[in-house]
mmCIF file of C-alpha atoms in Angstrom:
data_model
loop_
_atom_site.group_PDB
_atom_site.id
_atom_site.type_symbol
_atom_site.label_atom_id
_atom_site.label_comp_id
_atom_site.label_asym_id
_atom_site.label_seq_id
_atom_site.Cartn_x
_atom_site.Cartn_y
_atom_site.Cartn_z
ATOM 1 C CA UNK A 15 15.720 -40.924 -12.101
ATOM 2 C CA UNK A 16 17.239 -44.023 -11.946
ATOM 3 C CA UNK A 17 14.665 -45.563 -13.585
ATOM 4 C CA UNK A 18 14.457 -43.142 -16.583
ATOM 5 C CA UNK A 19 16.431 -45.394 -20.197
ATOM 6 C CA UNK A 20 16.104 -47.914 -22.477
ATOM 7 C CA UNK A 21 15.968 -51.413 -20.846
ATOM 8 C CA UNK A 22 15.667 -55.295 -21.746
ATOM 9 C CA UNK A 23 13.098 -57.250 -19.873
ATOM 10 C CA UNK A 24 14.985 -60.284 -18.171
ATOM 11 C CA UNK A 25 12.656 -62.630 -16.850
ATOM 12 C CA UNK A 26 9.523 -62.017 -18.135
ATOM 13 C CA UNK A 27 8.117 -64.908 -19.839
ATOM 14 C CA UNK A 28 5.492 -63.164 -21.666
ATOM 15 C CA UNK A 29 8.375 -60.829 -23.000
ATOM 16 C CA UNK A 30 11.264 -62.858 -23.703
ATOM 17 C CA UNK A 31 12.316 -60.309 -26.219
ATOM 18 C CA UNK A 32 10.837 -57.102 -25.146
ATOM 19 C CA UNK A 33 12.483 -53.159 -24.518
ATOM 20 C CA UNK A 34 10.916 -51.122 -22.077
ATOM 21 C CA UNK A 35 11.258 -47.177 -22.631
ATOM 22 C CA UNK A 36 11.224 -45.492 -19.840
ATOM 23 C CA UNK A 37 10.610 -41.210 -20.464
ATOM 24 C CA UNK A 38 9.644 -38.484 -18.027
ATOM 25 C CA UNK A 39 6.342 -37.875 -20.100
ATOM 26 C CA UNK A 40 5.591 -41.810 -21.307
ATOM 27 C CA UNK A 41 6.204 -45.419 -20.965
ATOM 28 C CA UNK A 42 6.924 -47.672 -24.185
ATOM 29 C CA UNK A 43 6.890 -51.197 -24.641
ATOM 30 C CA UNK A 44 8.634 -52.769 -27.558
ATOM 31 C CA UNK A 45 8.061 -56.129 -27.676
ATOM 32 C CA UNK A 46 5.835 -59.204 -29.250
ATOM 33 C CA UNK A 47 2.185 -56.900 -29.607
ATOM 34 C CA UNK A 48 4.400 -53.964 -31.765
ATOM 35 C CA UNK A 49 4.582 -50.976 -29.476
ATOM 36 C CA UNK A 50 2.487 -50.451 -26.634
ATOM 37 C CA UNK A 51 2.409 -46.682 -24.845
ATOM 38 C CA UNK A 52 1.353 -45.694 -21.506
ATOM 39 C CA UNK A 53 2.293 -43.690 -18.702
ATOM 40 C CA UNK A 54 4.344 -44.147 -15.421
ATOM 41 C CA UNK A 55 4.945 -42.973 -12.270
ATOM 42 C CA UNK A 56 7.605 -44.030 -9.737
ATOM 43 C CA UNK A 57 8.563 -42.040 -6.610
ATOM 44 C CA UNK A 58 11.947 -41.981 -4.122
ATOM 45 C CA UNK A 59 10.468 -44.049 -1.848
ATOM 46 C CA UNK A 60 10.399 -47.413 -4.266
ATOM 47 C CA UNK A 61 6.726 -47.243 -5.674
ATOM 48 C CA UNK A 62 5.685 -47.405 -8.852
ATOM 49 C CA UNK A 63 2.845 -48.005 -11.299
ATOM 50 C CA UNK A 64 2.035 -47.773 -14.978
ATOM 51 C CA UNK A 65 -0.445 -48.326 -17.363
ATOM 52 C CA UNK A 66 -0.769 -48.786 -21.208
ATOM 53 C CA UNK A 67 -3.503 -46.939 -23.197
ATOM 54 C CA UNK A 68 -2.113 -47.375 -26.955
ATOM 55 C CA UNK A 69 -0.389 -49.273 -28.928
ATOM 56 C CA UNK A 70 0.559 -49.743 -32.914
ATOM 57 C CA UNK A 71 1.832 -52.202 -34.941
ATOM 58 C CA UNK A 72 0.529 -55.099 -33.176
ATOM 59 C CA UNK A 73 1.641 -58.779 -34.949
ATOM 60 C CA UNK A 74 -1.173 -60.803 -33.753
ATOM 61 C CA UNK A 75 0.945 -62.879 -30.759
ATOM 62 C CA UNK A 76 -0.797 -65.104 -28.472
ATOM 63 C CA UNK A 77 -3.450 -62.335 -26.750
ATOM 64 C CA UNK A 78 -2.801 -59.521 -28.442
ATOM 65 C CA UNK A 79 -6.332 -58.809 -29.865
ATOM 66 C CA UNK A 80 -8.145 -59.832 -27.226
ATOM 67 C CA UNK A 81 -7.195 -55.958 -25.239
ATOM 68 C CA UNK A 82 -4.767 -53.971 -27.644
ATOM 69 C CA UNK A 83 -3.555 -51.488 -26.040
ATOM 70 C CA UNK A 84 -4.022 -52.582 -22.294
ATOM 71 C CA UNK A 85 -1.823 -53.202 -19.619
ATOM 72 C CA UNK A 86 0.117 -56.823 -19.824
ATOM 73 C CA UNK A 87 -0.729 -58.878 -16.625
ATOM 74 C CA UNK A 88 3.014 -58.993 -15.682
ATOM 75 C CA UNK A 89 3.019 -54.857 -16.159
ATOM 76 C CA UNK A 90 0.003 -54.610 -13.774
ATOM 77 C CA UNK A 91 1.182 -57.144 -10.951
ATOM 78 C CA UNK A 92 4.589 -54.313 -10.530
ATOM 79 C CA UNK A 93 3.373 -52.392 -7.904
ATOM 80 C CA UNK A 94 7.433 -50.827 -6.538
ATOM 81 C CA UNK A 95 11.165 -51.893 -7.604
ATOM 82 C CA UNK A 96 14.767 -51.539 -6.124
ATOM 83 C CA UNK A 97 18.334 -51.557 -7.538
ATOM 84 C CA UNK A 98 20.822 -53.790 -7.095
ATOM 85 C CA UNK A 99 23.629 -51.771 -8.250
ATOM 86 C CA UNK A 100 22.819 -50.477 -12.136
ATOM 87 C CA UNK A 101 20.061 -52.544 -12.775
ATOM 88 C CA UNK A 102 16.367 -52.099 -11.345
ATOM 89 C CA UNK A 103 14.219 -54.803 -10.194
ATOM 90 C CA UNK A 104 10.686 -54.800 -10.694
ATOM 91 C CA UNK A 105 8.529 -56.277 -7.994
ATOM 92 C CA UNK A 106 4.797 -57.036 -6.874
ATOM 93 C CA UNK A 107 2.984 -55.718 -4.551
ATOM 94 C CA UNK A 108 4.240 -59.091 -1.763
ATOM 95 C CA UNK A 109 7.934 -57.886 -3.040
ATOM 96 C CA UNK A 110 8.813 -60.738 -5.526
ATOM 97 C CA UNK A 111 10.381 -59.907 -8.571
ATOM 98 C CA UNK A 112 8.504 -59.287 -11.371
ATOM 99 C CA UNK A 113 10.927 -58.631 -13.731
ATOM 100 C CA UNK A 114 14.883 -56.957 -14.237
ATOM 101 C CA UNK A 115 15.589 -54.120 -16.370
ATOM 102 C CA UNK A 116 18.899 -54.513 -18.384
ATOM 103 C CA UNK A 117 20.654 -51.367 -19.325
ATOM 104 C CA UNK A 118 21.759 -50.906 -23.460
ATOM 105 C CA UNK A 119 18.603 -51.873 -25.118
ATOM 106 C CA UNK A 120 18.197 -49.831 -28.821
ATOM 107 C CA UNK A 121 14.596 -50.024 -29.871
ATOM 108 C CA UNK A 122 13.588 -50.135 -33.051
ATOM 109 C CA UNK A 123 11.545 -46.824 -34.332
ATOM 110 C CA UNK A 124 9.703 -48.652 -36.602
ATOM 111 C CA UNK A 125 7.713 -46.753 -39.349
ATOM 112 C CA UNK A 126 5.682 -44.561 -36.934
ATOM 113 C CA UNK A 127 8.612 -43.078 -34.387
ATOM 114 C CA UNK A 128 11.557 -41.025 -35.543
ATOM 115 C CA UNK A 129 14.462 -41.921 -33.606
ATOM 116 C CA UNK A 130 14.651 -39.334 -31.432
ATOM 117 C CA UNK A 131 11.454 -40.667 -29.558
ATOM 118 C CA UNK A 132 13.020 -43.988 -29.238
ATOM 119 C CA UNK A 133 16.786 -42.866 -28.053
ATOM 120 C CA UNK A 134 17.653 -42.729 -24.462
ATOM 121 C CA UNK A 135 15.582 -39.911 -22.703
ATOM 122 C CA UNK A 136 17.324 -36.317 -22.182
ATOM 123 C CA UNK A 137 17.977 -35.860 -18.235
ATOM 124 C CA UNK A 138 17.185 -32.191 -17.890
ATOM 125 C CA UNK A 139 17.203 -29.899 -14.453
ATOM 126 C CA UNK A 140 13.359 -29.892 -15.175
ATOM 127 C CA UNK A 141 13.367 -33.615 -15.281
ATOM 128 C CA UNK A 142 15.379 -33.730 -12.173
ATOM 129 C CA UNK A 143 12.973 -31.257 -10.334
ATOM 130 C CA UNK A 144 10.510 -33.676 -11.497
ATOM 131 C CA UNK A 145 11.793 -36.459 -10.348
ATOM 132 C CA UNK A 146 12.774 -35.484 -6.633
ATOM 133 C CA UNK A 147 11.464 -36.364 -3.296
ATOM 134 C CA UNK A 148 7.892 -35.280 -2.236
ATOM 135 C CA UNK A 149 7.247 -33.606 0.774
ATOM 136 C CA UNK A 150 6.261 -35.764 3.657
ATOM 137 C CA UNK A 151 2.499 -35.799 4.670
ATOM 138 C CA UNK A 152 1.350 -33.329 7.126
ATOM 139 C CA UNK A 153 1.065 -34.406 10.956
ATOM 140 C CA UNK A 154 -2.608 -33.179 10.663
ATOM 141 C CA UNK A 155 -3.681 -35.890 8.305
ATOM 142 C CA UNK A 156 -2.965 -39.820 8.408
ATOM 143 C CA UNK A 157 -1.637 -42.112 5.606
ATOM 144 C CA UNK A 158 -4.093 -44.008 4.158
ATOM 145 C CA UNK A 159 -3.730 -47.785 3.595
ATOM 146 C CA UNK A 160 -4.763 -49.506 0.139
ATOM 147 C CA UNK A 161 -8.149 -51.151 1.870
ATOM 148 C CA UNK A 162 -9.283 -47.646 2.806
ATOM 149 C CA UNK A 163 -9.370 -46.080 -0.219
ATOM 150 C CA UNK A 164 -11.064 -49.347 -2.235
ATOM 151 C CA UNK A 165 -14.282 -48.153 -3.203
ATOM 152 C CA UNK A 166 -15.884 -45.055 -4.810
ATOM 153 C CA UNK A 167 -15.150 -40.980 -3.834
ATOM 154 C CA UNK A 168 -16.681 -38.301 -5.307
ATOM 155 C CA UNK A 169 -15.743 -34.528 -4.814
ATOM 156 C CA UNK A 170 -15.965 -32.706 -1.312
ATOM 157 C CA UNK A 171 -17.878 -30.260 -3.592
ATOM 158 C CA UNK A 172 -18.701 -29.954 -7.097
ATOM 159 C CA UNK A 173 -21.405 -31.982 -9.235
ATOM 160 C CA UNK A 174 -22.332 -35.205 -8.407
ATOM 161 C CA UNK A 175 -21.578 -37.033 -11.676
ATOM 162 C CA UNK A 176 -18.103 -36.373 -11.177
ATOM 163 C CA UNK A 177 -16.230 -39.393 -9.213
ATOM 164 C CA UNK A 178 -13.564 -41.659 -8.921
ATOM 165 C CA UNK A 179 -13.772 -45.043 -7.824
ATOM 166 C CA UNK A 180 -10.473 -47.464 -6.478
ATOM 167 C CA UNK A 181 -11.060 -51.006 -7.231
ATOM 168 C CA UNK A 182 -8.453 -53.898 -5.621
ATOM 169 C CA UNK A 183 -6.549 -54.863 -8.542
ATOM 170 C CA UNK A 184 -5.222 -51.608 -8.628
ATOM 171 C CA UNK A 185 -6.895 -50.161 -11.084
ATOM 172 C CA UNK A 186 -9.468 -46.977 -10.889
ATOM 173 C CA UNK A 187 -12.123 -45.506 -12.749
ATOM 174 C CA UNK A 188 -13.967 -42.189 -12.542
ATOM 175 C CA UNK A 189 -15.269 -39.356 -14.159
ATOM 176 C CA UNK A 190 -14.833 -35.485 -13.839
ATOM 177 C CA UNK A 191 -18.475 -35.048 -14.263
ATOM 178 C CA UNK A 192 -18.930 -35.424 -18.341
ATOM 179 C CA UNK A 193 -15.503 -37.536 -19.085
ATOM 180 C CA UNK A 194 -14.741 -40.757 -18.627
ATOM 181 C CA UNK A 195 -11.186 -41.650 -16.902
ATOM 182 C CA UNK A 196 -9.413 -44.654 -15.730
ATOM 183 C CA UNK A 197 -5.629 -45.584 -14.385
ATOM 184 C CA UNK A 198 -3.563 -47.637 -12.191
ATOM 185 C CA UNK A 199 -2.923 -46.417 -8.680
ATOM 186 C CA UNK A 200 -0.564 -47.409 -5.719
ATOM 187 C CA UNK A 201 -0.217 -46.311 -2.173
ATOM 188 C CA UNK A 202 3.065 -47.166 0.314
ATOM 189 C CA UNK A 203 3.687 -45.829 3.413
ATOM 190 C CA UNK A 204 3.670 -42.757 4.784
ATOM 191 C CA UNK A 205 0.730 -41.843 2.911
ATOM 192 C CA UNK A 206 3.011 -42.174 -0.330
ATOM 193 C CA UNK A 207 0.468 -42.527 -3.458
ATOM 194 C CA UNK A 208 1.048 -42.500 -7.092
ATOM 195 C CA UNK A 209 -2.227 -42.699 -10.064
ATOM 196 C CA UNK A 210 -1.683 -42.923 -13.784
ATOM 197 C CA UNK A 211 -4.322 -41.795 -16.008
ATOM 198 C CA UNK A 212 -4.863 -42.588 -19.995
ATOM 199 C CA UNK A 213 -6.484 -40.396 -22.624
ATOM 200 C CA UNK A 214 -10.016 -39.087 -21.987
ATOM 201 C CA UNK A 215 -12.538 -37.876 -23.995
ATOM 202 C CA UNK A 216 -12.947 -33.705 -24.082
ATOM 203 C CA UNK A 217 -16.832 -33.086 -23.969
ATOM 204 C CA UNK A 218 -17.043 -29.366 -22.131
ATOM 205 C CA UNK A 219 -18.560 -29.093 -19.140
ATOM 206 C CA UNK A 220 -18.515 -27.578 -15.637
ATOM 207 C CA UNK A 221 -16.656 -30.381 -13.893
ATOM 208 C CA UNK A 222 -14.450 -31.600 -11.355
ATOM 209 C CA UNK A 223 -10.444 -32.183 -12.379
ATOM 210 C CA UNK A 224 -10.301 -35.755 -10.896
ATOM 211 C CA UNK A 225 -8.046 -38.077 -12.979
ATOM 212 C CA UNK A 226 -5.272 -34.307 -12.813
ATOM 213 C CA UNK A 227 -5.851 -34.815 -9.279
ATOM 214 C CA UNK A 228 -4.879 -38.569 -8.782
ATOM 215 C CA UNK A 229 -2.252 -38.005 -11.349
ATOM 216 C CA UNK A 230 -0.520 -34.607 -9.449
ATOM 217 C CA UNK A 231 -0.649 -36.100 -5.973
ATOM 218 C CA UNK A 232 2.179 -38.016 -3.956
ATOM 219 C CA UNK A 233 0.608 -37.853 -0.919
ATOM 220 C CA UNK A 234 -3.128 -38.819 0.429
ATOM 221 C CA UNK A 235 -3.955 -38.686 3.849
ATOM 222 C CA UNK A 236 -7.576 -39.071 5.795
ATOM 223 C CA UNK A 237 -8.589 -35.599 7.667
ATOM 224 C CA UNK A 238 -11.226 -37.736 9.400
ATOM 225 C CA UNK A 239 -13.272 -39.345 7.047
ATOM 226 C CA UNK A 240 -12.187 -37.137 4.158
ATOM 227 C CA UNK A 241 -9.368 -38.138 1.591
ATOM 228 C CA UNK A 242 -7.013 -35.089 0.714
ATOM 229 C CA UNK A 243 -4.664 -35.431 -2.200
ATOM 230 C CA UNK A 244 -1.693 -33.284 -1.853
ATOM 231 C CA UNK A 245 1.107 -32.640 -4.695
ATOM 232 C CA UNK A 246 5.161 -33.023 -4.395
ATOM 233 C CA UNK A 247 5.407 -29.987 -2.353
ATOM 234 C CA UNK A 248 2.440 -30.922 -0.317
ATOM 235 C CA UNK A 249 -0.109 -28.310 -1.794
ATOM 236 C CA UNK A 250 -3.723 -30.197 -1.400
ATOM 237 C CA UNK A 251 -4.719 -30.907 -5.176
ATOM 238 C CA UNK A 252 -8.291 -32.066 -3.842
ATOM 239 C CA UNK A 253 -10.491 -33.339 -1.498
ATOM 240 C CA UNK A 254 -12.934 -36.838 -1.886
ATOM 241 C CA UNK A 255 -15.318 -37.798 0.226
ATOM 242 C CA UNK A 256 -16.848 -41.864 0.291
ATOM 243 C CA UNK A 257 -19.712 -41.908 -1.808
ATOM 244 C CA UNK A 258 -23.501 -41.863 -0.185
#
């Protein structure tokens, strides 16, 4: 929860002005594009990951058309943080500092928010639930590192169309079997893992849930050579298996 405000981005070159928003249910970003909006996931343990699928109001800065609406490359190199007192640090996956989060920051709404969905987030007892520890990963099952999950899964059972696939730069892409998905993804230790997913198209079909899967879990260990997702309380959420 310590994560959860309104912050200014210190040290971030391409940002030397921007607000990050930080809300249980999204992730804003007020700065030189307009507003970019993703989701964001960070866990007890000091992971974290987030990716942008939106954004409005963009001013035409120095790569903003070229991928509106997609992650900034200092955004995707944060891969876990740690505070120094107050104020978070945002760091890459080697642990250098990607960026520092200054409490205070008052985003603009703009014409498109009200300013209630700009104004510090509401901590809740449903935000808190939210936001606490995971259970640890069973005995039965081992973590799994980063270089064992690169590389495409599909469902222990279920249509063969569906699929996910980890690539090394963190991001992943996959289908539930009509749908296409993508997101960022992290793992840590002790099997500690954490997916984002954006907005999907809604085509009906007899498929398998895999972007709710990725995005539920905070745990994935290998039972042999089978992945197994499991959720906060360490209820399995699915099962992958490597592609043929």
């Amino acid at each position: 929860m310590a994560l959860l405000g309104n912050w200014t981005l210190a040290g971030v070159a391409e940002e030397p002005h921007g607000i990050l928003r930080l809300a249980p249910d999204r992730m804003q970003l007020f700065g030189r594009c307009g507003i970019l909006v993703g989701s964001w996931r960070a866990d007890t343990g000091g992971l974290f990951v987030a990716g942008m699928f939106g954004s409005s109001g963009a001013e035409g800065g120095r790569g903003c058309d070229d991928a509106p609406g997609q992650n900034p490359q200092w955004l995707q190199r944060v891969a876990s943080y740690r505070l120094e007192g107050d104020t978070p640090m945002l760091l890459d996956a080697d642990g250098a500092l990607v960026a520092r989060l200054l409490p205070g920051a008052t985003p603009t709404p703009g014409p498109y928010l009200a300013a209630s969905e700009v104004a510090p987030p509401e901590i809740t007892d449903e935000v808190r639930r939210q936001f606490a520890p995971a259970a640890a990963l069973p005995a039965t099952l081992a973590p799994v590192a980063g270089d064992r999950l690169v590389g495409k899964w599909v469902p222990v059972s279920g249509p063969r169309t569906a699929y996910v696939e980890f690539k090394a730069d963190g991001e992943w892409r996959g289908s539930d079997g009509c749908n296409g998905q993508a997101g960022r993804w992290v793992v840590g230790s002790g099997g500690a893992f954490l997916a984002t997913t954006g907005p999907s198209t809604q085509i009906g079909c007899d498929g398998v849930p895999v972007g709710a899967w990725l995005t539920s879990s905070w745990r994935a260990g290998l039972a042999g050579e089978t992945l197994v997702l499991l959720d906060a309380r360490s209820k399995e959420t699915g099962r992958l298996r490597r592609a043929d």
